[in-house]
């Protein structure tokens, strides 16, 4: 937190980035109703949110469209049905996973698409493939991000090599992604320093995508703001995989730019998020997610445990801490 | 966060302070079963927790014992029934509110009591009365703390005057209390600096008591650790008034002193905390608490709203943000 004098002021460069449908889609298999999506789109516009991520551009060769909601694939025509020509200040993003997206075929030219930004999600050992996707999207006219997942499991020397490669690409934003929710604000500060060096050298922006396994998603996002990060992922109600994400309502309450507006966010939450909760959709802080976060592990074991409505936390602890 | 090099090491001076029954008692009117209390006591011993707060020493002139559970009053005999002679490393604390405790009568000499520490809770305008209680407890042989509540609504000049007065008293620990859950880690850092000046001058320890209205209770506690604060309040499952407190399970996962042990905490949570949740006891982060936190208000309006099972968040927002 290096910019404490900014706590009452604001940086106009900051972007609030709604990823409710993409990270939340991992919770409900992308099965959002059209009413939900339309209301979310209108909410983001009214709340002054800068970007809205619709979902993944997943390969239909690899994933059967009959087994997922449509936002696993985010066809341009489905986005168009929600946003029309999107004559608003809200930009539209989708995520493309390295190795899971037929990007040359499925991502059209921006001039023919309602999409403004392609976010490329990659593990650190896949950077060259990510850069190929970034350059393809850049040539087609899109804004781009590179979201390096699971950085808490990578080594600092590998980060540096990755940031050097990504820095030389055409990408606009490099994201810090705490996939396992295992990082503390103090570590975020050090990571922001490192990313910041490369961002300054190559004139890139930095983004933050946090998970709430240790109830630190908002705290880590606030820390990142103070360390110069401008692209801030959040979801309404914190809806997202496992322990969920930084809550948009907390972020909008914190950001001081007068263009942001909490009220429509509250309207959306009371209409839609409380309904998902009441219907039994499971996400948000819970002991199993805390344990995978503390142990710097993927949350999939905790998701399975939670979905079975188990509360045998000690058994879960024994399982995931097993040395044999 | 000034001591980042300590993130993997530990300070032996740090004390984990269980306040589940006292702050959690505000949620269930101090109606804990004896089994709950006995198991909590054993859990704290096994987990290496340093202090356990049983409840308040409330005046029976002011509060009718028939209307509250016994831990509103924390009679020595009731504590003794749980802890016997407490021949353990766990110290026993109770809280005494300024203006609500017949301390001269109800607090016995330490040599005749199972209690080790008296925590005096005060608003900033009640400091002389708090000091009278502190000196009374000190003379009777107790360790003492002074918990200055709702500091987010007080002015820095008043803090300084209060800290100067308390510094000159016999108190052992001065607590930072974010009663409304409205403070950010960056503010905690500045407050720790200020408290730290007086603590150094008068050879006192500092404590942190956080609330989770903005999902920052754990983050603020971690920030305080990095800023030299040694007494850390937490509750199992975050059980506490409104949005609750820093979760003990998060704190025990974070603290590196090998004397701390997460496992018994998980056992207690799966046996007792999940049961309280299932029985419908309401606490923890929710939109109304977020709003009172953001607006730096007492959570009582949010508690009333939540207890009525309302989800009309926009109406609540309109009410508490009313200018008329």
XYZ file of C-alpha atoms in Angstrom:
648
model
C 0.000 0.000 0.000
C 2.228 2.730 -1.291
C -0.315 5.368 -2.233
C -2.039 5.915 1.086
C -2.639 9.564 0.358
C -5.032 8.372 -2.356
C -7.468 6.725 0.028
C -9.914 9.625 -0.160
C -9.076 10.594 -3.739
C -9.189 8.389 -6.828
C -7.144 7.422 -9.876
C -9.219 7.853 -13.031
C -7.246 4.990 -14.640
C -8.849 2.426 -12.343
C -11.244 -0.032 -14.022
C -13.876 -2.053 -12.193
C -14.114 -5.384 -14.005
C -17.206 -7.563 -13.555
C -16.361 -11.265 -13.916
C -19.578 -12.608 -12.334
C -20.641 -14.717 -15.314
C -17.219 -16.152 -16.028
C -16.002 -17.072 -12.541
C -19.584 -17.559 -11.319
C -20.208 -19.734 -14.363
C -17.745 -22.198 -12.881
C -20.202 -22.600 -9.984
C -23.444 -23.146 -11.952
C -21.993 -24.631 -15.149
C -22.741 -21.332 -16.941
C -26.465 -21.854 -16.498
C -27.531 -18.236 -16.036
C -31.014 -17.230 -17.166
C -31.308 -14.590 -19.886
C -33.040 -12.339 -17.359
C -30.027 -12.629 -15.055
C -27.639 -11.725 -17.866
C -29.717 -8.816 -19.147
C -30.122 -7.397 -15.641
C -26.409 -7.854 -14.966
C -25.554 -5.966 -18.149
C -27.877 -3.085 -17.204
C -26.550 -3.121 -13.635
C -22.971 -2.773 -14.804
C -23.907 0.163 -17.018
C -25.761 1.937 -14.199
C -23.075 1.148 -11.624
C -20.354 2.653 -13.813
C -18.511 -0.660 -14.097
C -15.920 -0.497 -16.893
C -15.807 -4.062 -18.235
C -18.129 -7.069 -18.179
C -16.790 -10.542 -18.864
C -19.472 -12.801 -20.349
C -17.799 -16.176 -20.132
C -15.321 -18.417 -21.883
C -14.684 -18.922 -25.572
C -14.296 -22.674 -25.049
C -13.624 -25.104 -27.872
C -16.730 -26.977 -29.007
C -14.415 -29.766 -30.131
C -13.258 -30.258 -26.550
C -16.461 -29.439 -24.659
C -19.922 -30.640 -25.621
C -22.283 -27.648 -25.854
C -25.126 -29.840 -24.613
C -23.352 -30.307 -21.295
C -22.815 -26.611 -20.487
C -24.719 -23.350 -20.427
C -24.079 -21.119 -23.416
C -21.651 -18.812 -21.615
C -19.049 -21.570 -21.600
C -18.775 -20.704 -25.297
C -19.964 -17.074 -25.389
C -20.904 -17.082 -29.072
C -20.971 -13.599 -30.495
C -24.628 -14.023 -31.461
C -25.561 -14.801 -27.834
C -23.704 -11.749 -26.583
C -25.350 -9.671 -29.321
C -28.773 -10.848 -28.140
C -28.044 -9.233 -24.757
C -26.123 -6.109 -25.677
C -27.271 -5.283 -29.226
C -24.680 -2.863 -30.571
C -23.620 -2.082 -26.979
C -23.728 1.660 -27.495
C -22.533 2.284 -23.932
C -19.336 2.966 -21.964
C -19.276 -0.638 -20.740
C -16.783 -2.801 -22.584
C -17.398 -6.490 -23.246
C -14.774 -9.138 -22.499
C -14.519 -12.914 -22.810
C -11.898 -15.316 -21.520
C -9.956 -17.755 -23.685
C -7.990 -20.543 -21.989
C -4.704 -21.640 -23.465
C -5.195 -25.080 -24.981
C -8.987 -24.994 -24.685
C -9.987 -22.422 -27.305
C -10.154 -22.629 -31.125
C -9.249 -18.979 -31.222
C -8.259 -18.728 -34.857
C -11.726 -19.883 -35.861
C -13.981 -18.850 -32.960
C -12.682 -15.336 -32.351
C -13.826 -13.063 -35.188
C -12.481 -9.656 -36.076
C -13.425 -7.060 -33.497
C -15.142 -5.001 -36.183
C -17.558 -7.902 -36.685
C -18.015 -8.703 -32.984
C -19.703 -7.195 -29.901
C -16.567 -8.134 -27.916
C -13.954 -5.498 -27.002
C -11.397 -7.491 -25.045
C -9.967 -11.013 -25.078
C -8.571 -12.205 -21.757
C -6.086 -15.029 -22.194
C -5.801 -17.343 -19.175
C -2.562 -19.282 -18.942
C -0.421 -21.265 -16.604
C 3.146 -20.115 -16.402
C 4.474 -23.024 -18.495
C 2.149 -22.088 -21.375
C 3.292 -18.514 -21.982
C 4.374 -18.941 -25.631
C 0.945 -20.382 -26.496
C -0.682 -17.512 -24.588
C 1.346 -14.989 -26.544
C 0.253 -16.605 -29.811
C -3.368 -16.109 -28.724
C -2.689 -12.549 -27.575
C -1.101 -11.618 -30.906
C -3.970 -13.224 -32.819
C -6.493 -11.181 -30.795
C -4.405 -8.031 -31.092
C -4.243 -8.380 -34.889
C -8.015 -8.795 -34.938
C -8.324 -5.460 -33.148
C -9.072 -6.469 -29.539
C -7.790 -5.163 -26.260
C -6.030 -8.040 -24.528
C -5.044 -9.243 -21.072
C -2.774 -12.051 -20.006
C -3.977 -13.734 -16.803
C -1.181 -15.836 -15.347
C -2.995 -18.294 -13.098
C -1.837 -19.939 -9.891
C 1.180 -17.680 -9.423
C 1.366 -18.745 -5.773
C 2.772 -22.078 -6.969
C 5.419 -20.610 -9.307
C 8.934 -19.412 -8.554
C 10.067 -15.804 -8.729
C 12.637 -16.529 -11.443
C 9.927 -18.079 -13.595
C 7.690 -15.049 -13.017
C 10.456 -12.797 -14.212
C 11.034 -14.843 -17.367
C 7.290 -14.926 -18.024
C 6.861 -11.190 -17.449
C 9.757 -10.456 -19.785
C 8.131 -12.511 -22.561
C 4.669 -11.081 -21.983
C 6.107 -7.590 -21.703
C 7.452 -7.857 -25.225
C 4.063 -8.978 -26.579
C 1.221 -6.704 -27.684
C -0.791 -7.374 -24.538
C -2.415 -4.405 -22.766
C -2.883 -5.731 -19.236
C -1.002 -8.344 -17.198
C -3.090 -9.894 -14.437
C -2.015 -11.107 -11.022
C -4.238 -14.142 -10.403
C -4.393 -15.656 -6.917
C -6.242 -18.762 -8.115
C -5.971 -20.577 -4.811
C -6.674 -17.633 -2.527
C -3.467 -18.316 -0.670
C -1.732 -14.937 -0.808
C -1.567 -12.266 1.898
C -1.634 -8.501 1.313
C 2.053 -8.265 2.157
C 2.805 -10.774 -0.612
C 0.518 -8.922 -3.006
C 2.591 -5.795 -2.322
C 5.797 -7.612 -3.272
C 4.200 -9.173 -6.372
C 2.865 -5.769 -7.438
C 6.397 -4.417 -7.128
C 7.714 -7.133 -9.421
C 4.895 -6.877 -11.967
C 5.220 -3.104 -11.743
C 8.856 -3.208 -12.868
C 7.933 -5.015 -16.065
C 4.758 -2.991 -16.563
C 6.781 0.221 -16.398
C 9.485 -1.158 -18.695
C 6.995 -2.281 -21.353
C 4.211 0.247 -20.781
C 1.591 -2.268 -19.638
C -1.228 -2.055 -17.115
C -1.605 -4.498 -14.206
C -4.775 -6.283 -13.064
C -5.781 -8.139 -9.894
C -7.983 -11.239 -9.679
C -8.411 -12.462 -6.105
C -10.125 -15.398 -4.406
C -11.626 -15.366 -0.936
C -10.310 -18.586 0.597
C -8.753 -16.693 3.501
C -11.274 -13.810 3.509
C -8.602 -11.714 1.825
C -10.013 -11.188 -1.689
C -11.151 -7.620 -1.006
C -8.144 -6.827 1.202
C -5.755 -8.054 -1.497
C -7.586 -6.010 -4.123
C -7.390 -2.886 -1.952
C -3.705 -3.570 -1.366
C -3.204 -3.854 -5.136
C -4.963 -0.517 -5.697
C -2.516 1.089 -3.313
C 0.351 -0.525 -5.217
C -0.660 0.910 -8.591
C -2.860 -1.867 -10.009
C -5.660 -0.452 -12.172
C -7.745 -3.408 -13.434
C -9.794 -4.881 -10.597
C -11.822 -8.070 -11.004
C -14.909 -8.473 -8.847
C -18.228 -10.349 -8.827
C -21.621 -9.481 -7.379
C -22.051 -11.260 -4.084
C -18.507 -12.549 -4.543
C -20.034 -15.255 -6.813
C -17.172 -17.368 -8.119
C -15.478 -20.705 -7.865
C -15.030 -22.134 -4.396
C -14.648 -19.350 -1.878
C -15.570 -16.842 -4.565
C -14.019 -13.531 -5.521
C -13.686 -9.954 -4.407
C -17.261 -8.725 -3.952
C -18.267 -5.998 -6.402
C -20.397 -4.324 -3.709
C -17.324 -3.969 -1.472
C -15.239 -2.689 -4.369
C -17.856 -0.132 -5.470
C -18.172 1.058 -1.865
C -14.420 1.529 -1.711
C -13.714 3.197 -5.065
C -14.060 6.962 -4.863
C -14.473 7.849 -8.538
C -17.922 9.489 -8.650
C -18.809 7.517 -11.764
C -19.264 4.402 -9.608
C -22.656 3.799 -8.069
C -23.433 1.192 -5.411
C -27.207 1.402 -5.600
C -27.798 -0.634 -8.799
C -25.421 -3.264 -7.414
C -27.635 -3.600 -4.327
C -30.706 -3.871 -6.567
C -29.098 -6.651 -8.569
C -27.991 -8.519 -5.452
C -31.386 -8.387 -3.791
C -33.079 -9.602 -6.987
C -30.646 -12.210 -8.281
C -27.838 -13.131 -5.894
C -30.105 -13.800 -2.906
C -32.169 -16.011 -5.241
C -29.169 -18.098 -6.288
C -28.273 -18.526 -2.611
C -31.841 -19.529 -1.753
C -31.828 -22.056 -4.609
C -28.849 -23.729 -2.981
C -25.984 -22.618 -5.196
C -22.842 -22.966 -3.084
C -19.983 -20.499 -3.056
C -18.178 -18.263 -0.579
C -15.834 -18.610 2.358
C -15.988 -21.935 4.154
C -13.525 -24.040 6.136
C -12.552 -26.443 3.290
C -11.671 -23.513 1.008
C -9.690 -21.935 3.818
C -7.695 -25.152 4.138
C -6.904 -25.459 0.402
C -5.966 -21.771 0.423
C -3.688 -22.134 3.440
C -2.065 -25.162 1.790
C -1.798 -23.450 -1.600
C -3.807 -26.109 -3.398
C -6.423 -26.087 -6.152
C -9.894 -25.842 -4.565
C -11.362 -28.820 -6.436
C -11.175 -31.148 -3.402
C -12.936 -28.515 -1.284
C -15.611 -27.953 -3.930
C -16.364 -31.691 -4.038
C -16.468 -31.857 -0.227
C -18.751 -28.843 0.072
C -21.103 -30.029 -2.676
C -21.611 -33.248 -0.735
C -22.743 -31.102 2.243
C -20.059 -32.606 4.425
C -18.870 -30.861 7.582
C -16.242 -33.394 8.653
C -13.556 -30.704 8.465
C -10.990 -32.692 10.394
C -11.312 -35.602 7.949
C -10.914 -33.197 5.054
C -7.855 -31.685 6.720
C -6.343 -35.121 7.201
C -6.977 -35.969 3.557
C -5.510 -32.862 1.954
C -2.561 -32.641 4.346
C -1.639 -36.308 3.747
C 2.027 -36.898 3.069
C 1.584 -40.405 1.696
C 2.864 -3.992 7.581
C 6.340 -3.057 8.646
C 7.764 -6.417 9.636
C 7.366 -8.346 6.391
C 10.480 -10.374 7.019
C 8.559 -11.979 9.889
C 5.932 -13.608 7.684
C 7.562 -17.030 7.901
C 8.970 -16.560 11.389
C 7.067 -15.643 14.559
C 7.169 -13.296 17.521
C 6.866 -15.255 20.755
C 5.162 -12.234 22.361
C 2.040 -12.703 20.234
C -1.088 -13.809 22.110
C -4.111 -15.437 20.478
C -7.142 -14.212 22.395
C -10.422 -16.138 22.167
C -13.425 -13.840 22.607
C -16.049 -16.256 21.231
C -18.250 -16.262 24.332
C -18.115 -12.533 24.911
C -18.628 -11.160 21.385
C -20.591 -14.244 20.345
C -22.675 -13.842 23.485
C -23.988 -10.625 21.987
C -25.524 -12.775 19.229
C -27.240 -15.438 21.363
C -27.837 -13.418 24.527
C -25.053 -15.398 26.249
C -27.082 -18.594 26.015
C -24.247 -21.073 25.509
C -24.697 -24.621 26.760
C -22.289 -25.885 29.405
C -21.083 -28.477 26.882
C -20.211 -25.681 24.451
C -18.279 -23.790 27.115
C -16.418 -26.841 28.398
C -15.467 -27.905 24.875
C -14.385 -24.355 24.030
C -12.164 -24.263 27.107
C -10.542 -27.601 26.181
C -10.199 -26.493 22.561
C -8.375 -23.334 23.549
C -5.970 -25.311 25.700
C -5.255 -27.825 22.916
C -4.990 -25.150 20.241
C -2.397 -23.213 22.244
C -4.643 -20.164 22.561
C -3.300 -17.790 25.209
C -6.428 -16.164 26.654
C -10.113 -17.042 26.813
C -12.696 -14.378 27.553
C -15.769 -15.844 29.230
C -18.177 -12.941 29.029
C -19.099 -9.706 30.741
C -19.119 -8.806 34.393
C -22.389 -6.928 33.984
C -24.188 -5.233 36.847
C -27.117 -7.242 38.175
C -28.643 -3.952 39.269
C -28.788 -2.806 35.655
C -29.465 -6.115 33.893
C -31.940 -8.722 35.077
C -30.169 -12.102 35.328
C -33.393 -13.825 34.292
C -33.245 -12.131 30.903
C -29.702 -13.191 29.953
C -27.519 -16.255 29.888
C -25.099 -16.530 32.774
C -22.090 -15.306 30.774
C -23.512 -11.808 30.743
C -22.435 -11.793 34.384
C -19.626 -14.382 34.425
C -19.827 -15.109 38.132
C -16.609 -16.553 39.451
C -18.446 -19.677 40.590
C -19.724 -20.328 37.063
C -16.245 -19.936 35.608
C -14.878 -22.188 38.339
C -17.418 -24.871 37.381
C -15.822 -24.980 33.925
C -12.146 -24.486 34.657
C -11.685 -25.782 38.207
C -8.356 -24.373 39.357
C -7.379 -23.841 35.691
C -3.991 -25.433 36.099
C -3.132 -24.729 32.449
C -1.292 -22.160 30.322
C -4.610 -20.665 29.206
C -5.455 -17.434 30.997
C -9.033 -16.467 31.808
C -10.423 -13.011 31.022
C -13.715 -11.211 31.445
C -14.890 -7.869 30.113
C -16.197 -5.036 32.262
C -18.014 -2.159 30.558
C -17.600 1.346 31.918
C -20.848 2.355 33.567
C -22.341 -1.149 33.444
C -20.286 -3.037 36.025
C -20.338 -2.989 39.841
C -16.635 -3.658 39.779
C -15.835 -2.744 43.334
C -18.267 -5.395 44.553
C -18.388 -7.966 41.729
C -14.682 -8.254 40.960
C -12.950 -10.129 43.778
C -9.253 -10.289 44.477
C -7.389 -12.301 41.859
C -6.097 -14.641 44.555
C -9.720 -15.625 45.263
C -10.811 -15.832 41.621
C -10.280 -18.066 38.576
C -9.954 -14.893 36.476
C -6.534 -13.617 35.373
C -7.402 -10.532 33.364
C -10.007 -7.777 33.443
C -10.684 -6.113 30.080
C -12.211 -2.671 30.497
C -14.346 -1.555 27.547
C -14.784 2.174 27.227
C -15.836 4.887 24.854
C -13.331 7.646 24.438
C -15.321 10.104 26.554
C -15.292 7.694 29.508
C -11.538 7.291 29.948
C -11.307 8.560 33.558
C -13.973 6.053 34.622
C -12.122 3.338 32.691
C -8.898 4.202 34.483
C -10.653 3.964 37.843
C -11.758 0.432 36.919
C -8.287 -0.449 35.632
C -6.626 0.718 38.836
C -9.168 -1.180 40.919
C -8.448 -4.366 38.968
C -4.709 -3.761 39.062
C -4.772 -3.342 42.847
C -6.702 -6.612 43.097
C -3.866 -8.338 41.222
C -5.280 -8.692 37.698
C -3.736 -8.155 34.318
C -5.712 -5.431 32.600
C -6.577 -4.138 29.152
C -8.252 -0.948 28.063
C -10.440 -1.453 24.985
C -11.262 1.917 23.463
C -14.360 1.200 21.373
C -15.531 2.833 18.152
C -12.277 4.629 17.489
C -13.351 5.132 13.876
C -15.739 7.824 15.105
C -13.190 9.685 17.253
C -10.688 12.368 16.293
C -6.940 11.914 16.318
C -6.410 14.643 18.923
C -8.837 12.877 21.244
C -7.028 9.577 20.691
C -3.777 11.203 21.677
C -5.239 12.673 24.851
C -6.829 9.320 25.701
C -3.634 7.369 25.024
C -1.661 9.783 27.178
C -4.054 9.236 30.091
C -4.202 5.470 29.645
C -0.443 5.332 29.175
C 0.036 6.780 32.633
C -2.302 4.205 34.185
C -1.353 0.713 35.357
C -2.952 -0.942 32.328
C -0.995 -3.699 30.558
C -2.585 -3.691 27.093
C -4.286 -0.957 25.058
C -6.705 -2.305 22.449
C -7.531 -0.933 19.028
C -11.237 -1.718 18.624
C -12.845 -1.351 15.192
C -16.371 -1.715 16.585
C -18.075 -0.824 13.309
C -15.792 -2.756 10.973
C -15.192 0.394 8.999
C -11.403 0.579 8.948
C -9.033 -0.453 6.153
C -5.609 -2.047 6.628
C -3.923 1.186 5.602
C -5.774 2.991 8.395
C -4.903 0.217 10.834
C -1.235 0.800 9.967
C -1.523 4.496 10.811
C -3.452 3.780 14.029
C -0.845 1.193 15.052
C 1.829 3.843 14.523
C 0.020 6.227 16.831
C -0.783 3.630 19.510
C 2.772 2.364 19.129
C 4.229 5.757 20.086
C 2.363 5.760 23.385
C 2.930 2.053 23.971
C 6.681 2.562 23.603
C 6.647 5.660 25.805
C 4.726 3.958 28.607
C 5.854 0.348 28.101
C 2.437 -1.032 27.159
C 1.333 -3.765 24.783
C -1.185 -3.184 21.976
C -4.170 -5.371 21.040
C -6.430 -5.615 17.989
C -10.156 -6.342 17.986
C -11.629 -6.352 14.470
C -15.096 -6.742 12.948
C -15.849 -8.247 9.565
C -18.319 -5.761 8.060
C -16.103 -5.216 5.031
C -14.513 -8.699 5.066
C -11.428 -7.085 6.545
C -11.348 -8.476 10.107
C -8.603 -11.004 9.360
C -6.750 -8.665 6.990
C -6.765 -5.900 9.606
C -5.520 -8.322 12.261
C -2.701 -9.510 9.987
C -1.842 -5.879 9.236
C -1.711 -5.195 12.983
C 0.628 -8.155 13.526
C 2.992 -6.667 10.977
C 2.783 -3.342 12.781
C 3.846 -4.746 16.147
C 0.496 -5.543 17.769
C 0.743 -8.613 20.015
C -2.755 -9.243 21.465
C -5.072 -10.592 18.776
C -8.787 -11.112 19.380
C -10.542 -13.823 17.388
C -13.610 -16.066 17.604
C -14.298 -19.548 16.311
C -16.241 -19.326 13.085
C -15.946 -15.553 13.393
C -18.914 -15.751 15.821
C -19.601 -12.236 17.047
C -21.957 -9.315 16.845
C -23.245 -8.447 13.394
C -20.668 -9.331 10.767
C -18.634 -11.115 13.421
C -14.934 -11.033 14.194
C -11.598 -12.233 12.953
C -11.974 -16.016 12.634
C -9.789 -17.988 15.038
C -9.269 -20.691 12.403
C -7.788 -18.109 10.015
C -5.628 -16.660 12.761
C -4.316 -20.043 13.916
C -3.533 -20.950 10.287
C -1.574 -17.729 9.939
C 0.397 -17.672 13.188
C 3.673 -19.559 12.882
C 4.482 -20.178 16.536
C 4.557 -23.999 16.759
C 2.579 -23.888 19.989
C -0.565 -23.079 17.953
C -2.586 -25.966 16.589
C -5.416 -25.681 14.071
C -6.756 -29.204 14.435
C -8.700 -28.811 17.720
C -10.181 -25.606 16.301
C -11.560 -27.572 13.344
C -12.956 -30.178 15.745
C -14.724 -27.501 17.751
C -16.119 -25.820 14.647
C -17.495 -29.023 13.154
C -19.114 -29.967 16.462
C -20.436 -26.627 17.714
C -20.234 -23.774 15.228
C -21.940 -25.640 12.379
C -24.668 -26.538 14.871
C -25.278 -22.916 15.845
C -25.493 -22.030 12.133
C -27.909 -24.897 11.484
C -30.061 -23.751 14.414
C -30.439 -20.395 12.695
C -28.148 -18.178 14.743
C -27.267 -15.248 12.489
C -23.846 -13.667 12.246
C -21.198 -13.033 9.612
C -20.687 -10.838 6.588
C -23.868 -9.666 4.894
C -24.878 -6.618 2.865
C -26.525 -4.650 5.728
C -23.375 -4.985 7.866
C -21.270 -3.929 4.925
C -23.392 -0.800 4.619
C -23.157 0.173 8.299
C -19.412 -0.495 8.120
C -18.962 1.648 5.020
C -20.972 4.406 6.684
C -19.135 4.068 10.001
C -22.306 3.385 11.965
C -23.219 1.086 14.853
C -24.498 -2.232 13.418
C -27.712 -2.266 15.449
C -29.900 -1.246 12.488
C -28.341 -4.002 10.374
C -28.808 -6.582 13.134
C -32.507 -5.717 13.386
C -32.891 -5.874 9.592
C -31.093 -9.202 9.307
C -33.001 -10.768 12.202
C -36.235 -9.950 10.385
C -34.893 -11.983 7.408
C -35.273 -8.979 5.148
C -33.334 -8.719 1.886
C -34.620 -5.324 0.767
C -31.065 -3.985 0.731
C -31.923 -0.873 -1.249
C -34.578 0.096 1.288
C -32.080 -0.438 4.094
C -29.525 1.673 2.234
C -32.059 4.441 1.777
C -32.903 4.336 5.461
C -29.398 4.457 6.898
C -28.098 6.962 4.370
C -31.014 9.303 5.031
C -30.027 12.915 5.515
C -33.315 13.980 7.046
